[in-house]
CSV table of C-alpha atoms and ligand atoms in Angstrom, one decimal:
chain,number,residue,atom,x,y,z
A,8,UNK,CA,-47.8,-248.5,-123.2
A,9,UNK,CA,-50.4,-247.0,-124.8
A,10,UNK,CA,-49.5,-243.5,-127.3
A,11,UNK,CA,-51.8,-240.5,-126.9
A,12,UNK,CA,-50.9,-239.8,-130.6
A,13,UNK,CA,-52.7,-241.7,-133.2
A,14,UNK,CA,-51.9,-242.1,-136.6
A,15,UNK,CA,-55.1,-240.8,-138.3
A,16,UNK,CA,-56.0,-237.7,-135.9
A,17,UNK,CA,-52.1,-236.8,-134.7
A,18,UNK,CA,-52.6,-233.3,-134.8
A,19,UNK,CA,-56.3,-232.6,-134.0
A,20,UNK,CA,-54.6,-235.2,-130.8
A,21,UNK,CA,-52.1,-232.9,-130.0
A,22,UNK,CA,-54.1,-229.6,-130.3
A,23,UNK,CA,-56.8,-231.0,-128.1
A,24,UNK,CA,-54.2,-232.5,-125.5
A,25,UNK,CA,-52.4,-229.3,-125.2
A,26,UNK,CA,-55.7,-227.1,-124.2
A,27,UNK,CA,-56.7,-230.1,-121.6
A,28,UNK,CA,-53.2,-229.8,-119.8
A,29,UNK,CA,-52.9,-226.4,-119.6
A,30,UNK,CA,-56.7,-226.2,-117.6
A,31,UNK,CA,-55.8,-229.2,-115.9
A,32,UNK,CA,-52.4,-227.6,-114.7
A,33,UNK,CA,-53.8,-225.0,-112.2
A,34,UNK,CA,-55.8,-227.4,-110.1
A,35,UNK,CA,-53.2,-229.6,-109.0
A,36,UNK,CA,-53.9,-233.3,-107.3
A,37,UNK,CA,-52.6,-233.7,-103.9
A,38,UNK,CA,-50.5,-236.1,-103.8
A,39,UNK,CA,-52.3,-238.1,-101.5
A,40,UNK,CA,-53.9,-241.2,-103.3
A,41,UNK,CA,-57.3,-242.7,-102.7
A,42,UNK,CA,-57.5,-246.2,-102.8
A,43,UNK,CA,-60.4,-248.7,-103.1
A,44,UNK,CA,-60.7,-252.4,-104.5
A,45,UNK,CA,-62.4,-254.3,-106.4
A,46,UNK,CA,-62.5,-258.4,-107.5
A,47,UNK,CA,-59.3,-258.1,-110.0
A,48,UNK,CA,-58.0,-254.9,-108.9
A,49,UNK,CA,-56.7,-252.0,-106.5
A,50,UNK,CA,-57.2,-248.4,-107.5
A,51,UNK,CA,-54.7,-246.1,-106.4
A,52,UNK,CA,-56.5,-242.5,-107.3
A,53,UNK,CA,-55.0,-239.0,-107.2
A,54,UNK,CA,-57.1,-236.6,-109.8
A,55,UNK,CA,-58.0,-233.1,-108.5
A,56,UNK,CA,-61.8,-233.4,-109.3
A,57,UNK,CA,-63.1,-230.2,-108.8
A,58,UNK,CA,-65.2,-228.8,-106.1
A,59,UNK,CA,-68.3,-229.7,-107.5
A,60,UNK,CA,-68.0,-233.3,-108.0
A,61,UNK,CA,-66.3,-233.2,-103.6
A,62,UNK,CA,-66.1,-236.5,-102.0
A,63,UNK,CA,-68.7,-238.0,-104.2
A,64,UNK,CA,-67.2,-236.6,-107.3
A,65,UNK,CA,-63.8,-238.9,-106.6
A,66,UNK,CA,-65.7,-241.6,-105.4
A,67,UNK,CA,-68.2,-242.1,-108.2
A,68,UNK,CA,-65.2,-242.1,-110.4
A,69,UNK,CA,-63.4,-244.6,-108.9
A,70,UNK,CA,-66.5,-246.8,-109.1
A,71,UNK,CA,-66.6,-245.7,-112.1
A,72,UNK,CA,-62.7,-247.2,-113.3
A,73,UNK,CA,-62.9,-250.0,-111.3
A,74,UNK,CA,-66.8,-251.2,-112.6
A,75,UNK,CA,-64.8,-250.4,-115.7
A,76,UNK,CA,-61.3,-252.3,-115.1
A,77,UNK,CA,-63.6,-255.5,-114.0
A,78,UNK,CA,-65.6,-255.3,-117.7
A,79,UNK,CA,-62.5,-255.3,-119.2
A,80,UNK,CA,-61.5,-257.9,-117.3
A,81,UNK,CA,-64.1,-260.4,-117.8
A,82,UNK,CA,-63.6,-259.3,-122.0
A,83,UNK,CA,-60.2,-260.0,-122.1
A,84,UNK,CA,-60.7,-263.9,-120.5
A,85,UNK,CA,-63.4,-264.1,-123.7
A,86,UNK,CA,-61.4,-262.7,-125.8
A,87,UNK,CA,-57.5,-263.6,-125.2
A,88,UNK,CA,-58.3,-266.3,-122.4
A,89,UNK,CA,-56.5,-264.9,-119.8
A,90,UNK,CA,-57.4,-264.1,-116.4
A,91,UNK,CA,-54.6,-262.8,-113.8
A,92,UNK,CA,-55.0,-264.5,-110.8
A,93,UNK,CA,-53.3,-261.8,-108.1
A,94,UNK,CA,-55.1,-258.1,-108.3
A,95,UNK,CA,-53.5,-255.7,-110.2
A,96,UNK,CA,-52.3,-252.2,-108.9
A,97,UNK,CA,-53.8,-249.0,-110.8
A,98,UNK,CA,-52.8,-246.1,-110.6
A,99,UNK,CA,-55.0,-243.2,-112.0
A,100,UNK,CA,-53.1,-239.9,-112.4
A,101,UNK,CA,-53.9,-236.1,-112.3
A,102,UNK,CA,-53.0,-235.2,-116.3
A,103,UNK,CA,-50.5,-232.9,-115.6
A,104,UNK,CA,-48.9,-234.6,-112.8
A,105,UNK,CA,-48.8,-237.7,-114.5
A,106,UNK,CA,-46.7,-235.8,-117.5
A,107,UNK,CA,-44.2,-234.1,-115.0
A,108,UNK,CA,-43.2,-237.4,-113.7
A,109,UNK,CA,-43.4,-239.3,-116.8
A,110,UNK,CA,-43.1,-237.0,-120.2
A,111,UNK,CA,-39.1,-238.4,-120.2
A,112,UNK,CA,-39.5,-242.1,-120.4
A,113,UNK,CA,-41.0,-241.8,-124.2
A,114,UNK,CA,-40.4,-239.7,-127.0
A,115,UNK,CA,-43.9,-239.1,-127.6
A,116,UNK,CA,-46.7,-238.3,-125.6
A,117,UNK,CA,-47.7,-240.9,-123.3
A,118,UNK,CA,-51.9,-242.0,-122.2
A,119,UNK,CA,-50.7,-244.9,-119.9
A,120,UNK,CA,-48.3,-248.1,-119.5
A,121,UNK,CA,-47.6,-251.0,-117.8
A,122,UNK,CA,-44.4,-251.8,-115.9
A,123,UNK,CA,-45.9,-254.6,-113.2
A,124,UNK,CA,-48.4,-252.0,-112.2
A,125,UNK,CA,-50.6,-250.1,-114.6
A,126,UNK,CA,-50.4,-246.4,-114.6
A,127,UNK,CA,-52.6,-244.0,-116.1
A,128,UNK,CA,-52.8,-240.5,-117.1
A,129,UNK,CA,-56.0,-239.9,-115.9
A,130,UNK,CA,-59.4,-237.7,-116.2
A,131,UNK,CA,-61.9,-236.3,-113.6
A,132,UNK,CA,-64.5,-238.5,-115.3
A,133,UNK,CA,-64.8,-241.7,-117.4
A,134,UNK,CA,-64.5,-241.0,-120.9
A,135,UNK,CA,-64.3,-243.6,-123.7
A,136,UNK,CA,-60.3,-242.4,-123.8
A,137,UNK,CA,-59.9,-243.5,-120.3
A,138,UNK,CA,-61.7,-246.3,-121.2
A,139,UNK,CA,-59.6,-247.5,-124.2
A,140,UNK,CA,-56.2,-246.7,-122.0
A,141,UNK,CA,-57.6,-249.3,-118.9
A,142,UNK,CA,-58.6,-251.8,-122.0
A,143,UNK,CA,-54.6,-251.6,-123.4
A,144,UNK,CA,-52.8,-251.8,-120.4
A,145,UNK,CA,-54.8,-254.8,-119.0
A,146,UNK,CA,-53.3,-256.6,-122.1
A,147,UNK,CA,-49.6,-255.9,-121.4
A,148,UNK,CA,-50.3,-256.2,-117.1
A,149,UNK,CA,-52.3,-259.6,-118.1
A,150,UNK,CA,-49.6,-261.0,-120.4
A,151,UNK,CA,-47.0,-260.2,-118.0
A,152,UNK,CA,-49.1,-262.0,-115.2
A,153,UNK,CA,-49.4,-265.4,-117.6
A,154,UNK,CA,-45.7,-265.5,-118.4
A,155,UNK,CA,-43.8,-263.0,-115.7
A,156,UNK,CA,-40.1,-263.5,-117.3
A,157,UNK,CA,-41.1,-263.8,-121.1
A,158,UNK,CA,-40.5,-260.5,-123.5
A,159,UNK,CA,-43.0,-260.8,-125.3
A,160,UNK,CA,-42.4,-258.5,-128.8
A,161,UNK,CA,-43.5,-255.1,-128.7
A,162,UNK,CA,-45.8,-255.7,-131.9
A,163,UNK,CA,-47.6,-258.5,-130.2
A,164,UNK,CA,-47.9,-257.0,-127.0
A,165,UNK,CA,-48.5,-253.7,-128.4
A,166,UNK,CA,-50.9,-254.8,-131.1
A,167,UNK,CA,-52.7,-257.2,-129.2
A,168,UNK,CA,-53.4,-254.5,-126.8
A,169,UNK,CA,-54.5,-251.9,-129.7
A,170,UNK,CA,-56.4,-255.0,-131.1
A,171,UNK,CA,-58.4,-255.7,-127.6
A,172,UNK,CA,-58.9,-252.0,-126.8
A,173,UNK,CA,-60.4,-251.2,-130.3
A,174,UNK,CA,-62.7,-254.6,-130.5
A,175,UNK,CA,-64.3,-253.8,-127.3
A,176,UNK,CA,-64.6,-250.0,-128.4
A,177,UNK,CA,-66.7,-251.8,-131.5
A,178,UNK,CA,-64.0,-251.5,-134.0
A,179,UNK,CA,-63.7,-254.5,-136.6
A,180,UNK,CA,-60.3,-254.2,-138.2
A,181,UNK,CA,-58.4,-251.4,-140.2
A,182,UNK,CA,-60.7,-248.6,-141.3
A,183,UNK,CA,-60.6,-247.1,-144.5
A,184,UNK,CA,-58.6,-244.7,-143.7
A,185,UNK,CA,-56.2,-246.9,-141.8
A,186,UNK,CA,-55.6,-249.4,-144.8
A,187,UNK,CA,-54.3,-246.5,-147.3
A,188,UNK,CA,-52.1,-245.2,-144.6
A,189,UNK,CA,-50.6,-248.5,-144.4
A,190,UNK,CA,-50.6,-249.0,-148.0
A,191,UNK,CA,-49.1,-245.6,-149.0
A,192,UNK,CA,-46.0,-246.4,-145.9
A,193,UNK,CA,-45.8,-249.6,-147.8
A,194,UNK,CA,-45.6,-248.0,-151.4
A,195,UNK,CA,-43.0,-245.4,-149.8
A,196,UNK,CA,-40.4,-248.6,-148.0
A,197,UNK,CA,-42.3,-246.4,-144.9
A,198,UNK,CA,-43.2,-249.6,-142.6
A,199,UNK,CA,-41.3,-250.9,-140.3
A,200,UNK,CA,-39.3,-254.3,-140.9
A,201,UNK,CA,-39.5,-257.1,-138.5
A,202,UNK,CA,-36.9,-256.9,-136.4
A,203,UNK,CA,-37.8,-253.3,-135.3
A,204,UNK,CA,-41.2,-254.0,-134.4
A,205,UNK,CA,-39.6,-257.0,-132.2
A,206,UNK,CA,-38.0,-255.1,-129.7
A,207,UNK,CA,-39.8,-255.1,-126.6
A,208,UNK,CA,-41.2,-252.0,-126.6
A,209,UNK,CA,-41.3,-248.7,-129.1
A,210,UNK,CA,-40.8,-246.6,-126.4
A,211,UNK,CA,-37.4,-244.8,-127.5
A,212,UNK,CA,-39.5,-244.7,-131.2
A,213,UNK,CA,-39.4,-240.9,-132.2
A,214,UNK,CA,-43.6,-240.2,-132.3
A,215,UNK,CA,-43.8,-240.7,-136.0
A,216,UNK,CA,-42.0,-243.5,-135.9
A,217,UNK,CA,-44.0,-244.9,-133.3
A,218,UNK,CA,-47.7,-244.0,-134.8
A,219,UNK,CA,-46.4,-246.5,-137.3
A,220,UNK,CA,-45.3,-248.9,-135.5
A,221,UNK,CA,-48.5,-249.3,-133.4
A,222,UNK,CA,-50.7,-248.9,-136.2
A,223,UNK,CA,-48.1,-251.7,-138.3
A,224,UNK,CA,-48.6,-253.7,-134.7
A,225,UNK,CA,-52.1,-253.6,-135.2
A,226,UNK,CA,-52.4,-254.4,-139.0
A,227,UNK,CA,-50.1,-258.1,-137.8
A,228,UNK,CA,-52.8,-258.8,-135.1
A,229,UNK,CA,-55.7,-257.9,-137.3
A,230,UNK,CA,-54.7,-260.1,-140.0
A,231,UNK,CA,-54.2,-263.0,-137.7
A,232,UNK,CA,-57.7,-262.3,-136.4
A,233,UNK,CA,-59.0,-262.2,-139.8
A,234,UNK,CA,-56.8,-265.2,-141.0
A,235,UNK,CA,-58.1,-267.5,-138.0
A,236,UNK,CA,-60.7,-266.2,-136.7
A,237,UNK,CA,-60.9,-263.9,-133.9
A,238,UNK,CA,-60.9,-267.2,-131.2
A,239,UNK,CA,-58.0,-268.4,-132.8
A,240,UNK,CA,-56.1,-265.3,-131.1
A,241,UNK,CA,-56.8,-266.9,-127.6
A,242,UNK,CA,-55.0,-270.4,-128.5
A,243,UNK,CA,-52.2,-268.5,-130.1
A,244,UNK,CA,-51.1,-266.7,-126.6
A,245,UNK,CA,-52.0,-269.6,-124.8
A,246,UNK,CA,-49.6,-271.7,-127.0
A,247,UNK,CA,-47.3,-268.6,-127.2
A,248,UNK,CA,-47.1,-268.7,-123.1
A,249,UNK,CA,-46.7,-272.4,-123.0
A,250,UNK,CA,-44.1,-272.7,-125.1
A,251,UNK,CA,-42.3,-269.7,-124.4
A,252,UNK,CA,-41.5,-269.2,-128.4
A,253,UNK,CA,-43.0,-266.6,-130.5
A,254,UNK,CA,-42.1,-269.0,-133.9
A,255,UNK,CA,-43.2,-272.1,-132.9
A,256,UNK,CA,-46.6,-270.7,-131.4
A,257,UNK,CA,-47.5,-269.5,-135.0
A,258,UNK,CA,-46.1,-272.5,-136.4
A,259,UNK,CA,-48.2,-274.6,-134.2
A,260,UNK,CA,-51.4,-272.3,-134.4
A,261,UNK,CA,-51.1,-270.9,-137.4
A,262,UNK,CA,-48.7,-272.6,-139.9
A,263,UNK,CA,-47.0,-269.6,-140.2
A,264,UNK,CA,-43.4,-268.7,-140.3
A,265,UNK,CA,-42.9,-264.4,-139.0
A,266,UNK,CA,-41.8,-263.9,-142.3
A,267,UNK,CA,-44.5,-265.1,-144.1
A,268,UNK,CA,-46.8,-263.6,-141.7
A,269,UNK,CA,-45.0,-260.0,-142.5
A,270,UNK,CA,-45.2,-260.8,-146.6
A,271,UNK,CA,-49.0,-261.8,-145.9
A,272,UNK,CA,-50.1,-258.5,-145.0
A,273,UNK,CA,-47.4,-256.4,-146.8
A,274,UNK,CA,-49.4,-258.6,-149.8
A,275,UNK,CA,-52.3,-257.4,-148.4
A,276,UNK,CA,-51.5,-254.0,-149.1
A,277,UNK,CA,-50.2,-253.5,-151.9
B,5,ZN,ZN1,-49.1,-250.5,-124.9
């Protein structure tokens, strides 16, 4: 699942999302979806584009998110090594119908998420948001794909999917800005222990709660990228998927023990 709210800009977030819903709200989608495929995937599309953009408006966009969908594809088989085999069902939302249906499944304002097909809250263009969102969800729809039955904890699932979506946005690693956000949480008992960020997913998190946990998330994949090396993150889910055991695949990859890994970059911080 991937948060509207991020930790750094949370309100300029919500200000901004709160104007785009309310112009979004009077256009209304129709409720009857578009589809078209591509190698990987099938789009299932249902934004009111406006009048201007017509036929050819919907149907540059969905070129658009599936030319899209199959770049991040091809990235994510560099990057993690994995590449589902069966296509994978997208669905593209109008905004504001994708927040009546969804709003109560998470405490906090929702972009996307992945629950054996992706779903997004979606745009009348392709902006680097939408972008980012299709980036994240591929993670948690390609992970499930690689190892259907395995629950996979929410802060590698969660960060690894934060960690591919900002790579390929051209992000290296905790900004500034980022790092003494996490420090200060650190200095203040703020972060979040272990076991919390194991759950499978933060989505009953209240939304501060939960801009920590995915940024914490984040910081745990980033280290391990750092640590290793970023190719280093690809035999780590391929071990982790193997062997079905979140331990012994850091063990094996990385001699690391979860605790150490969580004292590493708690170290790190401080
Ligand atoms: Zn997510």
């Amino acid at each position: 699942m991937r948060s509207r709210i991020r930790w750094a800009s949370a309100a300029l977030a919500a200000a901004g999302l709160a104007a785009a819903s309310a112009t979004s709200a009077g256009r209304g989608a129709d409720g009857d979806f578009d589809q078209r495929t591509s190698a990987h995937f099938v789009l299932y599309q249902d934004v009111a584009i406006d009048e201007a953009g017509g036929f050819h408006g919907s149907l540059r966009f969905e070129q658009q998110v599936l030319a899209e969908l199959e770049r991040a594809y091809e990235a994510l088989d560099r990057r993690f090594g994995l590449r589902p085999l069966r296509k994978l069902d997208v669905v593209v939302y109008d905004p504001a119908v994708f927040d009546a249906h969804f709003a109560g499944l998470f405490r906090f304002p929702a972009a996307g998420f992945y629950g054996g097909v992706i779903r997004v809250r979606g745009d009348t263009r392709l902006t680097e948001p939408l972008s980012r969102v299709l980036h994240h969800e591929l993670v948690h729809a390609a992970l499930d794909a690689a190892a259907p039955s395995l629950v996979v904890p929410a802060w590698v699932n969660e960060g690894g999917a934060e960690w591919f979506e900002m790579r390929e946005a051209g992000k290296r690693g905790l900004s500034a800005g980022e790092r003494n956000a996490l420090a200060g949480l650190a200095r203040r008992g703020e972060l979040h222990e272990l076991g919390a960020l194991s759950a499978p997913s933060f989505a009953g998190m209240a939304p501060r709660a939960a801009s920590i946990a995915y940024l914490q998330s984040y910081a745990l994949i980033d280290h391990l990228a750092r640590r290793g090396g970023e190719r280093k993150l690809a035999q780590w889910l391929a071990e982790l998927v193997r062997s079905r055991h979140l331990e012994r695949s850091l063990r094996r990859v990385y001699r690391l023990d979860l605790a150490d890994l969580d004292a590493a970059l708690r170290r790190e911080l401080s």
